[in-house]
Tab-separated table of C-alpha atoms in Angstrom:
chain	number	residue	atom	x	y	z
A	59	MET	CA	15.954	25.241	55.283
A	60	ALA	CA	16.680	28.162	57.656
A	61	SER	CA	14.184	29.507	59.610
A	62	VAL	CA	13.597	32.781	61.876
A	63	THR	CA	11.085	33.479	65.186
A	64	ARG	CA	9.570	36.649	65.040
A	65	TYR	CA	7.191	37.726	67.585
A	66	ARG	CA	3.454	38.886	66.183
A	67	CYS	CA	0.496	40.476	67.699
A	68	PRO	CA	-2.435	37.915	68.299
A	69	VAL	CA	-5.201	40.542	67.844
A	70	THR	CA	-4.213	41.692	64.291
A	71	PRO	CA	-1.257	39.813	63.046
A	72	GLU	CA	-1.303	41.155	59.582
A	73	ASP	CA	-1.796	44.910	60.379
A	74	CYS	CA	0.377	45.269	63.580
A	75	PRO	CA	4.064	45.591	63.374
A	76	THR	CA	6.276	42.451	63.865
A	77	SER	CA	9.228	42.271	66.419
A	78	SER	CA	12.571	40.181	66.570
A	79	ARG	CA	12.260	40.192	70.356
A	80	ARG	CA	9.568	38.991	73.213
A	81	GLY	CA	7.279	41.928	74.304
A	82	PHE	CA	3.865	43.907	73.768
A	83	CYS	CA	2.191	44.931	70.855
A	84	GLN	CA	2.776	48.630	69.595
A	85	VAL	CA	-0.865	49.018	68.473
A	86	HIS	CA	-2.595	46.910	71.415
A	87	ALA	CA	-0.509	47.922	74.626
A	88	TRP	CA	-1.791	45.021	76.605
A	89	GLU	CA	-1.512	42.271	74.304
A	90	ARG	CA	1.803	40.202	74.319
A	91	LEU	CA	3.501	39.391	71.176
A	92	GLU	CA	3.135	35.566	70.286
A	93	PRO	CA	6.167	33.709	68.678
A	94	VAL	CA	6.017	32.625	64.984
A	95	ARG	CA	8.554	30.403	63.211
A	96	ASP	CA	8.892	32.008	59.575
A	97	PHE	CA	10.901	29.562	57.024
A	98	LEU	CA	12.980	31.341	54.840
A	99	THR	CA	12.740	29.754	51.155
A	100	ALA	CA	13.597	30.949	47.743
A	101	GLU	CA	10.749	32.787	45.778
A	102	PRO	CA	9.217	30.617	42.840
A	103	ASP	CA	10.600	33.154	40.366
A	104	GLU	CA	14.404	33.125	41.579
A	105	PRO	CA	16.684	31.019	40.123
A	106	GLU	CA	17.899	27.472	41.493
A	107	ALA	CA	19.881	27.084	44.684
A	108	ALA	CA	22.529	25.942	42.139
A	109	ASP	CA	22.690	29.212	40.222
A	110	VAL	CA	22.668	31.639	43.398
A	111	THR	CA	25.776	33.490	44.366
A	112	PRO	CA	26.665	32.703	47.729
A	113	GLN	CA	26.050	35.346	50.428
A	114	ALA	CA	26.929	36.422	53.810
A	115	PRO	CA	25.187	34.530	56.794
A	116	LEU	CA	22.167	36.403	58.283
A	117	THR	CA	24.035	37.687	61.430
A	118	SER	CA	21.972	40.911	62.301
A	119	ALA	CA	18.055	40.969	63.147
A	120	PRO	CA	15.982	39.426	60.133
A	121	PRO	CA	14.484	42.296	57.892
A	122	THR	CA	11.147	43.926	59.220
A	123	ARG	CA	8.460	44.830	56.834
A	124	LEU	CA	9.089	47.953	54.527
A	125	GLN	CA	7.978	50.961	56.159
A	126	THR	CA	6.728	53.933	54.218
A	127	ALA	CA	7.468	57.682	55.170
A	128	PRO	CA	4.436	59.512	56.508
A	129	PRO	CA	2.814	61.869	53.740
A	130	GLY	CA	5.223	65.005	53.085
A	131	ARG	CA	8.417	63.220	54.773
A	132	ALA	CA	11.172	61.675	52.442
A	133	PRO	CA	12.166	57.974	53.298
A	134	ASP	CA	15.260	57.294	54.881
A	135	PRO	CA	17.938	57.011	52.186
A	136	ALA	CA	19.462	54.093	53.990
A	137	GLY	CA	16.319	51.968	54.302
A	138	ARG	CA	16.047	52.590	58.381
A	139	PRO	CA	12.877	51.980	59.557
A	140	GLU	CA	11.520	55.047	61.785
A	141	PRO	CA	12.075	54.761	65.294
A	142	ALA	CA	8.822	53.425	67.583
A	143	PRO	CA	6.890	56.213	68.703
A	144	ILE	CA	7.165	57.063	72.562
A	145	ARG	CA	4.571	55.133	74.632
A	146	ILE	CA	3.338	57.139	77.497
A	147	ALA	CA	1.025	55.757	80.861
A	148	LEU	CA	-0.279	57.086	83.895
A	149	VAL	CA	0.243	55.282	87.345
A	150	LEU	CA	-3.188	56.022	89.170
A	151	ALA	CA	-3.895	54.127	92.285
A	152	GLY	CA	-1.549	51.353	91.568
A	153	ALA	CA	-2.553	50.990	88.210
A	154	LEU	CA	-1.220	51.400	84.632
A	155	VAL	CA	-3.320	53.884	82.812
A	156	PRO	CA	-1.952	53.809	78.955
A	157	VAL	CA	-2.258	57.107	77.041
A	158	ARG	CA	-3.300	56.763	73.402
A	159	ARG	CA	-1.034	57.607	70.740
A	160	GLU	CA	-1.225	60.844	68.779
A	161	GLY	CA	-3.961	60.577	66.146
A	162	ASP	CA	-6.205	58.767	68.442
A	163	THR	CA	-9.088	59.909	70.615
A	164	ALA	CA	-8.113	61.355	74.038
A	165	THR	CA	-7.677	59.416	77.017
A	166	LEU	CA	-10.347	60.009	79.683
A	167	LEU	CA	-9.418	60.273	83.320
A	168	GLY	CA	-12.363	59.893	85.767
A	169	ARG	CA	-14.566	57.782	88.101
A	170	ASP	CA	-16.892	56.857	84.965
A	171	ALA	CA	-14.040	57.221	82.229
A	172	PRO	CA	-13.806	53.831	80.240
A	173	ASP	CA	-9.791	54.103	80.218
A	174	CYS	CA	-9.979	53.838	84.105
A	175	SER	CA	-12.893	51.395	84.374
A	176	HIS	CA	-9.739	48.802	85.693
A	177	VAL	CA	-8.329	51.098	88.417
A	178	PRO	CA	-9.269	49.330	91.707
A	179	GLY	CA	-11.116	51.702	94.088
A	180	LEU	CA	-11.179	54.615	91.974
A	181	SER	CA	-14.913	54.629	91.722
A	182	ALA	CA	-15.085	55.288	95.663
A	183	LEU	CA	-13.160	58.237	95.283
A	184	ASP	CA	-15.764	61.123	95.519
A	185	GLN	CA	-13.081	63.785	95.109
A	186	ILE	CA	-12.604	62.610	91.481
A	187	SER	CA	-15.228	63.807	89.220
A	188	ARG	CA	-16.874	61.092	86.910
A	189	ASP	CA	-15.472	62.926	83.825
A	190	HIS	CA	-12.164	64.726	85.363
A	191	ALA	CA	-9.790	65.287	82.963
A	192	GLU	CA	-8.547	64.361	79.402
A	193	LEU	CA	-4.941	63.637	78.111
A	194	TYR	CA	-4.160	64.414	74.247
A	195	TRP	CA	-1.333	64.494	71.469
A	196	LEU	CA	-0.868	67.894	69.555
A	197	SER	CA	1.917	68.217	67.242
A	198	GLY	CA	4.040	65.625	69.135
A	199	HIS	CA	3.390	67.201	72.846
A	200	LEU	CA	1.381	65.733	75.221
A	201	PHE	CA	-1.370	67.911	76.699
A	202	ILE	CA	-3.713	67.655	79.823
A	203	ARG	CA	-7.015	69.319	79.952
A	204	ASP	CA	-9.408	69.792	83.078
A	205	THR	CA	-12.835	68.917	81.742
A	206	GLY	CA	-14.849	70.761	84.161
A	207	SER	CA	-14.152	68.853	87.453
A	208	SER	CA	-15.407	69.973	90.960
A	209	ASN	CA	-12.156	69.770	92.458
A	210	GLY	CA	-9.761	70.633	89.688
A	211	THR	CA	-6.458	69.096	88.228
A	212	TYR	CA	-2.952	70.212	89.281
A	213	VAL	CA	0.286	70.236	87.338
A	214	ASP	CA	3.290	71.115	89.473
A	215	GLY	CA	1.135	72.175	92.251
A	216	GLU	CA	-1.000	74.737	90.161
A	217	ARG	CA	-4.425	74.095	89.290
A	218	ILE	CA	-4.835	74.434	85.671
A	219	THR	CA	-7.703	76.541	83.708
A	220	ALA	CA	-6.114	75.758	80.075
A	221	PRO	CA	-4.405	72.577	78.154
A	222	THR	CA	-0.987	72.116	80.109
A	223	ARG	CA	1.637	70.521	78.463
A	224	LEU	CA	2.957	67.245	80.210
A	225	TRP	CA	6.218	64.762	80.084
A	226	PRO	CA	7.491	61.939	82.235
A	227	GLY	CA	10.008	62.978	84.901
A	228	HIS	CA	9.129	66.795	84.225
A	229	HIS	CA	6.197	67.329	85.803
A	230	ARG	CA	3.786	66.220	88.679
A	231	LEU	CA	-0.011	65.631	88.116
A	232	ARG	CA	-2.515	65.309	90.786
A	233	LEU	CA	-6.238	64.928	90.639
A	234	ALA	CA	-8.335	66.815	93.217
A	235	GLN	CA	-6.343	67.599	96.251
A	236	ASP	CA	-4.786	64.204	97.127
A	237	VAL	CA	-4.764	61.759	94.283
A	238	ASP	CA	-1.225	61.874	92.841
A	239	VAL	CA	-0.852	60.583	89.393
A	240	THR	CA	2.749	59.439	88.093
A	241	VAL	CA	3.408	59.966	84.393
A	242	VAL	CA	5.886	57.410	83.014
A	243	GLU	CA	7.397	56.427	79.675
A	244	LEU	CA	6.686	52.588	78.820
A	245	ASP	CA	9.826	50.303	77.283
A	246	GLU	CA	9.187	47.899	74.589
A	247	TYR	CA	7.801	45.278	76.783
A	248	GLY	CA	5.121	48.082	78.251
A	249	ALA	CA	6.636	48.115	81.764
A	250	PRO	CA	7.161	51.778	83.238
A	251	ARG	CA	10.849	52.674	82.502
């Protein structure tokens, strides 16, 4: 009996995508995938092993769950899965702040923002407002909007007054006059590239 090791999310293993490699969950960015061994067996309504035509050995990665195309988009005729969405995070005061994916609520920045509660020393930085800025996705593009902060939000050295597009490696982000924030893309393991 052959077996294949797959990696699954420990939070919601049936709902989250599996992987053939170690790493982190695509849905729960901070949850490390756990190995699970799947045993390959014949289905009960399939013919007995003696009646089965020999097939080529499994040399590539095991098949993934069937993925359906989003509404209004035709499925790939070759049956290839959709590419994984790009994951973005911020490096703020030495801590990684993941940016929520498109379709989710905005990622909030500030001294009292729940998304920044794990950032060490942030609550002591008086130049950052309690509710400073928010990041959100719109039509596949990442935007930042200042939410009425006292000392402003800056992109490429300019104080922003309207939502402004951001992308890792293309724009510099700063909160207030002196708190630099680095926008990074995360790899499949949840580490900055």
